[in-house]
Coordinates of C-alpha atoms in Angstrom, one line a residue:
M248 CA 119.6 61.4 46.4
K249 CA 122.6 63.4 45.2
R250 CA 126.0 62.3 46.3
K251 CA 126.6 65.7 47.8
N252 CA 123.5 65.4 50.0
I253 CA 124.5 61.9 51.2
I254 CA 127.9 63.2 52.2
L255 CA 126.4 66.1 54.1
I256 CA 124.0 63.8 56.0
I257 CA 126.9 61.5 57.0
V258 CA 128.9 64.5 58.2
L259 CA 126.0 65.8 60.3
I260 CA 125.4 62.3 61.8
G261 CA 129.1 62.2 62.7
I262 CA 129.0 65.6 64.4
V263 CA 125.9 64.7 66.5
A264 CA 127.5 61.4 67.5
T265 CA 130.6 63.2 68.6
I266 CA 128.7 65.7 70.7
L267 CA 126.7 63.0 72.4
F268 CA 130.0 61.1 73.1
I269 CA 131.7 64.2 74.6
N270 CA 128.7 65.0 76.8
A271 CA 128.6 61.4 78.1
K272 CA 132.2 61.8 79.2
K273 CA 131.7 65.1 81.1
P274 CA 131.7 64.9 84.9
V275 CA 128.3 65.6 86.4
R276 CA 128.0 67.8 89.5
I277 CA 124.8 67.2 91.5
D278 CA 123.2 70.4 92.8
S279 CA 121.5 69.4 96.0
S280 CA 119.0 72.2 95.6
T281 CA 117.6 70.6 92.4
A282 CA 118.4 66.9 92.9
P283 CA 115.3 64.8 93.6
D284 CA 114.5 64.1 97.2
V285 CA 115.7 60.5 97.8
T286 CA 115.4 60.6 101.6
V287 CA 112.2 58.9 102.7
T288 CA 111.0 57.3 105.9
P289 CA 111.0 53.5 105.5
T290 CA 108.7 51.3 107.5
S291 CA 110.5 48.1 106.7
S292 CA 113.8 47.0 105.1
N293 CA 112.0 46.4 101.8
D294 CA 111.1 50.1 101.5
R295 CA 114.8 50.9 101.1
T296 CA 114.9 49.3 97.7
A297 CA 113.2 52.2 96.0
V298 CA 115.3 54.7 97.9
L299 CA 118.6 53.0 96.9
A300 CA 117.4 52.8 93.3
K301 CA 116.8 56.6 93.2
K302 CA 120.2 57.2 94.8
A303 CA 122.0 55.0 92.3
A304 CA 120.3 56.9 89.5
H305 CA 121.3 60.4 90.7
Y306 CA 124.5 60.0 92.9
S307 CA 127.9 58.4 92.7
K308 CA 129.3 56.1 95.3
A309 CA 132.0 57.5 97.5
K310 CA 135.6 56.4 96.7
E311 CA 137.8 54.6 99.2
F312 CA 141.0 56.3 100.6
I313 CA 143.8 55.3 98.2
A314 CA 147.3 54.6 99.7
P315 CA 147.1 57.0 102.6
S316 CA 150.5 58.4 103.7
G317 CA 149.6 58.7 107.3
F318 CA 146.8 59.4 109.8
I319 CA 146.4 62.2 112.4
N320 CA 144.0 62.2 115.3
T321 CA 143.1 58.6 114.6
A322 CA 144.3 55.1 114.1
P323 CA 144.3 53.9 110.5
F324 CA 140.9 53.2 109.1
K325 CA 139.0 52.8 105.8
L326 CA 136.0 54.8 104.5
S327 CA 134.2 51.4 104.2
D328 CA 134.5 51.1 108.0
L329 CA 132.1 54.0 108.3
V330 CA 129.6 53.4 105.5
G331 CA 126.3 52.1 106.8
K332 CA 127.1 53.5 110.3
K333 CA 127.9 57.2 109.9
V334 CA 127.4 60.2 107.7
V335 CA 130.9 61.3 106.5
L336 CA 132.0 64.8 105.4
I337 CA 135.3 64.6 103.4
D338 CA 137.2 67.9 103.2
F339 CA 140.1 68.1 100.7
W340 CA 142.5 70.7 102.1
T341 CA 146.2 71.6 102.4
Y342 CA 147.5 73.5 105.4
S343 CA 149.1 76.5 103.6
C344 CA 145.9 77.3 101.7
I345 CA 144.2 80.4 103.0
N346 CA 140.8 79.3 101.6
C347 CA 141.1 76.1 103.5
Q348 CA 142.1 77.9 106.7
R349 CA 139.0 80.1 106.4
T350 CA 136.8 77.0 106.1
I351 CA 138.2 75.2 109.1
P352 CA 136.3 77.2 111.8
Y353 CA 133.0 75.9 110.2
L354 CA 134.3 72.3 110.0
N355 CA 135.4 72.5 113.6
A356 CA 132.0 73.8 114.7
W357 CA 130.2 71.1 112.7
Y358 CA 132.3 68.4 114.2
Q359 CA 131.5 69.6 117.8
K360 CA 127.8 70.0 117.0
Y361 CA 127.1 66.8 115.2
K362 CA 129.8 64.2 116.2
D363 CA 127.4 62.7 118.8
S364 CA 124.6 62.6 116.1
G365 CA 126.6 60.4 113.7
L366 CA 128.7 62.8 111.7
V367 CA 132.4 62.0 111.0
I368 CA 134.5 64.7 109.4
V369 CA 137.6 63.5 107.6
G370 CA 140.2 66.0 106.4
V371 CA 142.0 64.6 103.4
H372 CA 145.3 66.5 103.4
T373 CA 146.6 66.6 99.8
P374 CA 149.7 68.8 99.6
E375 CA 150.3 71.5 97.0
F376 CA 153.9 72.0 98.0
D377 CA 156.6 69.4 99.0
F378 CA 157.0 70.7 102.5
E379 CA 153.3 69.9 103.1
K380 CA 154.1 66.2 102.8
D381 CA 156.1 66.4 106.0
K382 CA 153.9 64.8 108.7
S383 CA 155.4 66.9 111.5
N384 CA 154.4 70.1 109.6
V385 CA 150.9 68.8 109.1
V386 CA 150.5 67.8 112.7
A387 CA 151.7 71.3 113.8
A388 CA 149.1 72.9 111.5
V389 CA 146.3 70.6 112.7
Q390 CA 147.1 71.5 116.3
K391 CA 147.3 75.2 115.5
A392 CA 143.9 75.1 113.7
G393 CA 142.3 73.2 116.6
I394 CA 141.3 70.3 114.4
Q395 CA 140.1 67.3 116.4
Y396 CA 138.5 65.3 113.6
P397 CA 140.6 62.6 111.7
V398 CA 143.0 63.7 109.1
V399 CA 144.2 61.4 106.3
M400 CA 147.4 62.3 104.6
D401 CA 147.2 62.0 100.8
N402 CA 150.8 62.8 99.8
N403 CA 150.6 60.7 96.6
M404 CA 147.3 62.3 95.6
G405 CA 145.7 58.8 95.3
T406 CA 142.4 59.8 97.0
W407 CA 142.5 63.2 95.2
N408 CA 142.7 61.5 91.9
A409 CA 140.0 58.9 92.8
Y410 CA 137.5 61.7 93.3
S411 CA 138.8 63.6 90.2
N412 CA 139.2 66.5 92.5
Q413 CA 140.7 69.8 91.4
Y414 CA 140.2 72.2 94.2
W415 CA 141.2 73.2 97.8
P416 CA 139.0 73.2 99.7
H417 CA 136.3 70.8 98.4
E418 CA 133.8 69.1 100.6
Y419 CA 131.9 65.8 99.7
L420 CA 129.1 64.7 102.0
I421 CA 128.6 60.9 102.0
D422 CA 125.3 59.5 103.4
I423 CA 124.5 56.4 105.3
D424 CA 124.4 54.4 102.1
G425 CA 127.8 55.5 100.9
Y426 CA 126.5 58.0 98.2
V427 CA 128.0 61.4 97.6
V428 CA 124.8 63.4 98.1
H429 CA 126.3 66.9 98.2
D430 CA 129.6 68.5 97.3
H431 CA 130.8 72.1 97.6
I432 CA 133.9 73.8 96.1
G433 CA 135.7 76.6 97.9
E434 CA 134.4 78.8 100.7
G435 CA 130.9 80.0 101.5
D436 CA 127.4 78.5 101.4
Y437 CA 128.0 77.1 104.8
A438 CA 124.3 77.2 105.8
A439 CA 123.3 75.2 102.7
T440 CA 125.9 72.6 103.5
E441 CA 124.8 72.4 107.1
K442 CA 121.2 71.9 106.0
V443 CA 122.2 68.9 103.9
I444 CA 124.2 67.5 106.9
Q445 CA 121.2 67.7 109.0
S446 CA 119.1 65.9 106.4
A447 CA 121.6 63.1 106.0
L448 CA 121.8 62.7 109.8
Q449 CA 118.0 62.5 110.0
E450 CA 118.0 59.8 107.3
R451 CA 120.6 57.9 109.3
N452 CA 118.4 58.0 112.4
T453 CA 115.6 56.6 110.4
V454 CA 117.6 53.8 108.8
L455 CA 119.2 52.8 112.1
G456 CA 116.0 53.2 114.1
L457 CA 117.5 56.0 116.3
T458 CA 115.3 58.6 118.1
A459 CA 117.8 61.2 119.4
P460 CA 116.9 64.6 117.8
I461 CA 119.3 66.1 115.3
P462 CA 120.6 69.6 116.3
T463 CA 119.0 72.4 114.3
G464 CA 120.1 75.9 113.3
T465 CA 123.4 77.0 111.8
V466 CA 126.8 77.5 113.3
D467 CA 128.4 81.0 113.5
P468 CA 132.0 80.5 114.5
S469 CA 133.4 83.5 116.3
N470 CA 136.8 83.1 114.7
A471 CA 135.5 82.9 111.1
I472 CA 136.8 85.4 108.6
A473 CA 134.2 86.6 106.1
L474 CA 135.4 87.0 102.5
N475 CA 134.0 89.3 99.8
D476 CA 134.8 87.6 96.5
N477 CA 133.9 90.8 94.6
G478 CA 136.4 92.8 96.6
V479 CA 139.4 90.6 95.7
Q480 CA 140.7 91.7 92.3
S481 CA 144.2 90.1 92.5
P482 CA 145.0 86.5 91.5
E483 CA 147.1 84.0 93.4
T484 CA 150.7 84.7 92.3
Y485 CA 153.4 82.1 92.3
F486 CA 157.2 82.7 92.6
G487 CA 158.4 79.3 91.4
A488 CA 159.2 78.5 87.8
E489 CA 156.3 76.1 87.5
R490 CA 153.7 78.8 87.6
N491 CA 155.3 82.3 87.7
E492 CA 153.4 83.7 84.8
Y493 CA 152.9 87.0 86.7
L494 CA 156.6 87.6 87.0
G495 CA 157.1 91.1 85.5
N496 CA 160.8 91.6 85.3
G497 CA 162.4 88.2 84.8
V498 CA 162.3 85.1 82.6
Q499 CA 159.3 83.1 83.4
G500 CA 159.4 79.3 83.6
K501 CA 163.1 79.0 84.0
I502 CA 164.9 77.0 86.8
E503 CA 168.0 79.2 87.2
N504 CA 169.6 82.2 89.0
Q505 CA 168.4 85.6 87.8
T506 CA 169.7 89.0 88.9
L507 CA 166.8 91.5 88.7
T508 CA 166.0 95.1 89.1
I509 CA 162.5 96.6 89.7
P510 CA 161.7 99.0 86.8
S511 CA 160.5 102.5 87.4
A512 CA 157.2 101.7 85.6
T513 CA 155.2 98.8 86.9
Q514 CA 151.9 97.2 86.3
N515 CA 149.1 96.0 88.7
N516 CA 148.9 92.4 89.7
T517 CA 152.4 91.8 88.6
L518 CA 155.3 90.4 90.6
Y519 CA 158.6 92.4 90.6
L520 CA 161.8 91.3 92.2
D521 CA 165.1 92.9 93.0
G522 CA 168.4 91.2 93.7
T523 CA 169.6 87.7 92.8
W524 CA 167.0 85.0 93.0
N525 CA 167.4 81.2 92.6
F526 CA 164.2 80.1 90.8
Q527 CA 163.2 76.5 91.5
Y528 CA 160.2 74.6 90.4
Q529 CA 157.9 75.5 93.4
Y530 CA 159.6 78.6 94.9
A531 CA 162.2 81.3 94.3
E532 CA 165.0 81.7 96.9
T533 CA 166.8 84.9 97.8
V534 CA 170.6 84.7 97.1
S535 CA 171.5 88.4 97.8
P536 CA 171.9 89.5 101.4
I537 CA 169.3 92.2 100.7
S538 CA 166.5 91.6 98.2
H539 CA 163.2 93.3 97.4
I540 CA 159.7 92.4 96.3
Q541 CA 157.0 94.7 94.9
Y542 CA 153.4 94.0 94.1
S543 CA 150.5 96.3 93.3
Y544 CA 147.3 94.5 94.4
N545 CA 143.6 95.1 94.9
A546 CA 142.3 93.3 98.0
K547 CA 141.9 93.6 101.7
H548 CA 144.4 91.0 103.0
V549 CA 147.7 89.7 101.7
Y550 CA 149.2 86.3 102.6
M551 CA 152.5 84.7 101.6
V552 CA 153.5 81.1 101.7
A553 CA 157.2 81.1 102.6
S554 CA 160.0 79.5 104.6
A555 CA 163.6 80.0 105.4
K556 CA 166.6 77.8 106.4
S557 CA 167.3 80.3 109.2
P558 CA 165.3 83.3 110.3
V559 CA 164.9 86.0 107.7
T560 CA 163.4 89.4 108.4
L561 CA 160.8 91.0 106.1
K562 CA 160.3 94.8 106.3
L563 CA 156.9 95.7 104.8
T564 CA 156.0 99.1 103.3
L565 CA 152.4 99.7 102.3
D566 CA 151.6 102.6 100.0
G567 CA 155.0 104.2 100.7
K568 CA 154.7 104.0 104.5
P569 CA 156.4 101.6 106.9
Y570 CA 153.8 98.9 107.8
K571 CA 155.4 96.1 109.9
T572 CA 158.2 93.7 110.3
I573 CA 157.9 89.9 110.4
T574 CA 160.3 87.0 110.7
V575 CA 160.0 84.0 108.4
Q576 CA 161.4 80.5 109.0
A577 CA 158.7 77.8 109.4
N578 CA 157.1 76.4 106.3
Q579 CA 153.7 78.0 106.4
L580 CA 151.3 80.8 105.3
Y581 CA 152.2 84.2 106.7
D582 CA 149.7 87.0 107.2
L583 CA 151.4 90.1 105.6
V584 CA 148.6 92.7 105.4
D585 CA 145.5 92.7 107.5
G586 CA 143.7 95.6 105.8
S587 CA 140.6 97.4 107.0
S588 CA 138.9 97.7 103.6
Y589 CA 139.2 96.4 100.1
G590 CA 141.1 98.6 97.6
A591 CA 144.2 99.1 95.6
H592 CA 147.6 99.2 97.3
I593 CA 151.3 98.9 96.7
L594 CA 153.2 96.4 98.8
Q595 CA 157.0 96.6 99.0
I596 CA 159.1 94.1 101.0
E597 CA 162.7 94.3 101.9
V598 CA 164.1 90.9 102.5
D599 CA 167.0 91.0 105.0
G600 CA 168.9 87.8 104.4
A601 CA 169.6 85.1 101.9
G602 CA 167.7 81.8 102.0
L603 CA 164.1 83.0 101.9
D604 CA 162.0 80.5 99.9
A605 CA 159.0 82.4 98.5
Y606 CA 156.2 80.3 97.2
T607 CA 153.1 82.4 96.6
F608 CA 151.1 85.5 97.3
T609 CA 147.4 85.0 98.0
F610 CA 144.7 87.6 98.7
G611 CA 141.5 88.0 100.6

């Protein structure tokens, strides 16, 4: 065989080996609609052997809570305290996230519907911003949202990292045997998730020899807000230097004071500021007594994560017409525009007062 051909074969073998190695390292997401049915009705303890073998082949074991920063609505506990006794739905969330807020009505409804049937919901609160590490802020948000299920504070992202999580919200359903049998990223598909909850609870009944019927049907919370993903054409837009790539009239990624003027010609989905702003890692703070914000967006709703050391007034103009006035002080998500339909609009904000910390615009 010629030397050239031998070298070519060696190179091809190396490429194939590399591909196989990379694929082996990729995280695997189990789609419950195509995963094999591993829930069976055992007639004796020995029958569980085959079931557990199938689960071990197709699912991952749930991870323990890592170095919790605090507990809300509950005394301290471990996930291992529940495995073998309950079905657990873990929800990774953070309180200023609008996607998380829109998911909570379903979580609250599931908790009320299934808590007596063996379901425990655990909200793992992993903060995006530093103010979300403050327990008093989280407690206030839990009470405002009507959350009664346990919340575990994950300020150091230990549990987040244990699950290799990347999203808010992200639900993981853990069955009676401690396996993650279903997970869902973001909003939507609530009926599908509820169906898997019912199946896991029915399996729990079988394993524990319980006879109480599992509730059927799907919840329909009256306070749920429907989202049309196709109607939202604007990205989440950050003010802080860490991620202000949509800043249109300033230096991006710099922690410094900048004095800015909104240009006459602007672009859609781009943040424009007027006045002097103190750019910090997570937010931009108004320095001038009067400042302005302009953003051309395409959506139905506009939200803003913000806070202020003392009350600051925002005067909103929508498409050139006065819209409303709001006061900002608490560290939270503010509902700026509650539109009637999806579409393109120009939002202008006059900020009356220094000390507004603006974190992000989000859309719905």
